[in-house]
């Protein structure tokens, strides 16, 4: 316990404060690098980036695939006549389903299609109002129930998976080539 206090050339410390003032500051530690230090972290960061890119791609594809639905819902808010509601529903159906399946439907076949393709039955009274739209006064305003039923169908109909692939193929040429190759060039 006989350690000598090194003299710094000045006067001997008188008290504890003088001793504390003679302490030398330790050197600051090296800055922590933000880059991964091992290959495992690099691989994990790469996998995480791939997962994020895949999720972003799926989100963008889903958003593009449902662009017709958003546009139809926006137009439905501004529809002033029953005929406009009928046109909006027809356009949305043509965008979501193959033209051969939808274009020729009229009257009860059209409303049956709306019932079959939606999650809920298209109400009978609104279906009748919809099928009579071409024969009514051009300025006839749609009933609130028809607007609600049309909005529900626009939000809830789900095209079959094959139709989704076909719709996406219209959007992306690379997906069109892939769909064509899988089906043997029939698409």
CSV table of C-alpha atoms in Angstrom, one decimal:
chain,number,residue,atom,x,y,z
A,1,UNK,CA,0.0,0.0,0.0
A,2,UNK,CA,3.0,2.2,-0.3
A,3,UNK,CA,2.3,3.5,-3.7
A,4,UNK,CA,3.8,6.8,-4.5
A,5,UNK,CA,1.8,9.4,-6.2
A,6,UNK,CA,3.5,10.6,-9.3
A,7,UNK,CA,4.5,14.1,-9.2
A,8,UNK,CA,3.6,16.2,-12.2
A,9,UNK,CA,6.2,18.8,-11.6
A,10,UNK,CA,4.0,21.0,-9.6
A,11,UNK,CA,3.3,21.3,-6.0
A,12,UNK,CA,2.2,18.2,-4.1
A,13,UNK,CA,-1.6,17.9,-4.0
A,14,UNK,CA,-3.1,19.3,-0.9
A,15,UNK,CA,-6.5,17.7,-1.1
A,16,UNK,CA,-8.7,15.3,-3.0
A,17,UNK,CA,-9.9,17.9,-5.5
A,18,UNK,CA,-6.3,18.6,-6.5
A,19,UNK,CA,-5.8,14.8,-7.0
A,20,UNK,CA,-9.0,14.6,-9.1
A,21,UNK,CA,-7.8,17.5,-11.2
A,22,UNK,CA,-4.5,15.7,-11.9
A,23,UNK,CA,-6.4,12.7,-13.4
A,24,UNK,CA,-5.8,12.1,-17.1
A,25,UNK,CA,-8.8,11.7,-19.3
A,26,UNK,CA,-9.0,8.3,-20.9
A,27,UNK,CA,-8.9,8.3,-24.7
A,28,UNK,CA,-12.3,8.2,-26.4
A,29,UNK,CA,-13.3,4.8,-27.8
A,30,UNK,CA,-13.3,4.1,-31.5
A,31,UNK,CA,-16.5,5.0,-33.2
A,32,UNK,CA,-18.9,2.1,-33.7
A,33,UNK,CA,-19.2,1.2,-37.4
A,34,UNK,CA,-22.7,0.8,-38.8
A,35,UNK,CA,-21.6,-1.8,-41.4
A,36,UNK,CA,-22.0,-5.5,-40.6
A,37,UNK,CA,-18.9,-7.0,-39.2
A,38,UNK,CA,-19.6,-10.6,-40.2
A,39,UNK,CA,-20.9,-12.4,-43.4
A,40,UNK,CA,-24.0,-13.6,-41.5
A,41,UNK,CA,-25.3,-10.1,-41.0
A,42,UNK,CA,-24.6,-9.2,-44.6
A,43,UNK,CA,-26.6,-12.3,-45.8
A,44,UNK,CA,-29.4,-11.5,-43.3
A,45,UNK,CA,-29.5,-7.8,-44.6
A,46,UNK,CA,-29.7,-9.1,-48.2
A,47,UNK,CA,-32.5,-11.5,-47.4
A,48,UNK,CA,-34.4,-8.7,-45.5
A,49,UNK,CA,-33.9,-6.4,-48.5
A,50,UNK,CA,-35.3,-9.2,-50.8
A,51,UNK,CA,-38.3,-9.8,-48.6
A,52,UNK,CA,-39.0,-6.0,-48.5
A,53,UNK,CA,-38.7,-5.8,-52.3
A,54,UNK,CA,-41.0,-8.7,-52.7
A,55,UNK,CA,-43.6,-7.3,-50.4
A,56,UNK,CA,-43.4,-3.9,-52.2
A,57,UNK,CA,-43.8,-5.6,-55.6
A,58,UNK,CA,-46.9,-7.6,-54.4
A,59,UNK,CA,-48.4,-4.4,-52.9
A,60,UNK,CA,-47.8,-2.5,-56.2
A,61,UNK,CA,-49.3,-5.4,-58.2
A,62,UNK,CA,-52.3,-5.6,-56.0
A,63,UNK,CA,-52.8,-1.8,-56.2
A,64,UNK,CA,-52.5,-1.9,-60.0
A,65,UNK,CA,-54.9,-4.8,-60.2
A,66,UNK,CA,-57.5,-2.9,-58.3
A,67,UNK,CA,-57.1,0.4,-60.0
A,68,UNK,CA,-60.4,-0.2,-62.0
A,69,UNK,CA,-62.2,-0.8,-58.7
A,70,UNK,CA,-61.0,2.5,-57.1
A,71,UNK,CA,-61.9,4.4,-60.3
A,72,UNK,CA,-65.4,2.8,-60.4
A,73,UNK,CA,-66.0,3.6,-56.7
A,74,UNK,CA,-65.0,7.2,-57.4
A,75,UNK,CA,-67.3,7.4,-60.4
A,76,UNK,CA,-70.1,5.8,-58.4
A,77,UNK,CA,-69.9,8.7,-55.9
A,78,UNK,CA,-70.6,11.1,-58.7
A,79,UNK,CA,-73.2,9.1,-60.6
A,80,UNK,CA,-76.3,11.2,-61.1
A,81,UNK,CA,-78.5,8.7,-63.1
A,82,UNK,CA,-79.3,5.1,-62.9
A,83,UNK,CA,-77.9,4.6,-66.4
A,84,UNK,CA,-74.6,5.9,-65.2
A,85,UNK,CA,-74.6,3.4,-62.4
A,86,UNK,CA,-75.3,0.6,-64.9
A,87,UNK,CA,-72.4,1.8,-67.1
A,88,UNK,CA,-70.0,1.9,-64.1
A,89,UNK,CA,-70.9,-1.6,-63.1
A,90,UNK,CA,-70.5,-2.9,-66.7
A,91,UNK,CA,-67.1,-1.2,-67.1
A,92,UNK,CA,-65.9,-2.6,-63.8
A,93,UNK,CA,-67.1,-6.1,-64.7
A,94,UNK,CA,-65.4,-5.9,-68.1
A,95,UNK,CA,-62.1,-4.8,-66.4
A,96,UNK,CA,-62.3,-7.7,-63.9
A,97,UNK,CA,-63.7,-10.6,-65.9
A,98,UNK,CA,-63.1,-11.8,-69.5
A,99,UNK,CA,-65.1,-9.9,-72.1
A,100,UNK,CA,-66.7,-13.0,-73.4
A,101,UNK,CA,-68.1,-13.8,-70.0
A,102,UNK,CA,-69.6,-10.3,-69.3
A,103,UNK,CA,-70.2,-8.4,-72.5
A,104,UNK,CA,-73.3,-10.3,-73.7
A,105,UNK,CA,-75.1,-10.4,-70.4
A,106,UNK,CA,-78.4,-8.5,-70.2
A,107,UNK,CA,-81.4,-8.4,-67.9
A,108,UNK,CA,-81.7,-11.3,-65.4
A,109,UNK,CA,-78.5,-12.9,-66.7
A,110,UNK,CA,-76.6,-9.7,-65.9
A,111,UNK,CA,-78.0,-9.4,-62.4
A,112,UNK,CA,-77.4,-13.2,-61.8
A,113,UNK,CA,-73.8,-12.5,-62.8
A,114,UNK,CA,-73.6,-9.7,-60.2
A,115,UNK,CA,-75.1,-12.0,-57.6
A,116,UNK,CA,-72.8,-14.9,-58.4
A,117,UNK,CA,-69.6,-12.9,-58.6
A,118,UNK,CA,-70.3,-10.8,-55.5
A,119,UNK,CA,-69.9,-11.9,-51.9
A,120,UNK,CA,-73.6,-11.2,-51.3
A,121,UNK,CA,-76.8,-11.5,-53.3
A,122,UNK,CA,-77.5,-8.4,-55.4
A,123,UNK,CA,-80.8,-7.2,-54.0
A,124,UNK,CA,-83.8,-8.0,-56.2
A,125,UNK,CA,-85.4,-4.5,-56.1
A,126,UNK,CA,-82.0,-2.9,-57.0
A,127,UNK,CA,-81.4,-5.5,-59.7
A,128,UNK,CA,-84.8,-4.6,-61.3
A,129,UNK,CA,-84.0,-0.9,-61.1
A,130,UNK,CA,-80.7,-1.7,-62.8
A,131,UNK,CA,-82.1,-3.7,-65.6
A,132,UNK,CA,-84.8,-1.1,-66.3
A,133,UNK,CA,-82.3,1.8,-66.4
A,134,UNK,CA,-82.0,1.9,-70.2
A,135,UNK,CA,-85.8,2.3,-70.5
A,136,UNK,CA,-86.3,4.9,-67.8
A,137,UNK,CA,-86.1,8.6,-68.0
A,138,UNK,CA,-82.4,9.5,-68.8
A,139,UNK,CA,-82.4,11.9,-65.8
A,140,UNK,CA,-83.8,9.5,-63.3
A,141,UNK,CA,-81.7,9.5,-60.2
A,142,UNK,CA,-80.6,6.2,-58.8
A,143,UNK,CA,-82.0,5.1,-55.5
A,144,UNK,CA,-79.6,5.2,-52.5
A,145,UNK,CA,-80.2,1.4,-52.1
A,146,UNK,CA,-78.9,0.9,-55.7
A,147,UNK,CA,-75.8,3.1,-55.0
A,148,UNK,CA,-75.2,1.0,-51.9
A,149,UNK,CA,-75.6,-2.3,-53.6
A,150,UNK,CA,-73.4,-1.3,-56.5
A,151,UNK,CA,-70.8,0.0,-54.1
A,152,UNK,CA,-70.9,-3.3,-52.2
A,153,UNK,CA,-70.5,-5.3,-55.4
A,154,UNK,CA,-67.6,-3.1,-56.5
A,155,UNK,CA,-65.8,-3.6,-53.2
A,156,UNK,CA,-66.5,-7.2,-52.7
A,157,UNK,CA,-66.4,-9.0,-56.0
A,158,UNK,CA,-63.4,-11.3,-56.5
A,159,UNK,CA,-62.4,-12.4,-60.0
A,160,UNK,CA,-61.1,-16.0,-60.2
A,161,UNK,CA,-57.3,-16.4,-59.9
A,162,UNK,CA,-56.9,-17.1,-63.6
A,163,UNK,CA,-58.7,-13.9,-64.4
A,164,UNK,CA,-56.4,-12.0,-62.0
A,165,UNK,CA,-53.3,-13.4,-63.8
A,166,UNK,CA,-54.8,-12.4,-67.2
A,167,UNK,CA,-55.6,-8.9,-65.9
A,168,UNK,CA,-52.1,-8.6,-64.6
A,169,UNK,CA,-50.7,-9.8,-67.9
A,170,UNK,CA,-52.5,-6.9,-69.6
A,171,UNK,CA,-50.6,-4.6,-67.3
A,172,UNK,CA,-47.1,-6.2,-67.3
A,173,UNK,CA,-45.7,-7.5,-70.6
A,174,UNK,CA,-43.2,-9.8,-68.7
A,175,UNK,CA,-46.1,-11.4,-66.9
A,176,UNK,CA,-47.9,-11.8,-70.2
A,177,UNK,CA,-45.0,-13.8,-71.6
A,178,UNK,CA,-44.9,-16.0,-68.4
A,179,UNK,CA,-48.7,-16.7,-68.6
A,180,UNK,CA,-48.4,-17.6,-72.2
A,181,UNK,CA,-45.5,-20.0,-71.6
A,182,UNK,CA,-47.3,-21.8,-68.8
A,183,UNK,CA,-50.5,-22.3,-70.8
A,184,UNK,CA,-48.6,-23.4,-73.8
A,185,UNK,CA,-49.2,-20.2,-75.8
A,186,UNK,CA,-53.0,-20.4,-75.4
A,187,UNK,CA,-53.3,-17.1,-73.4
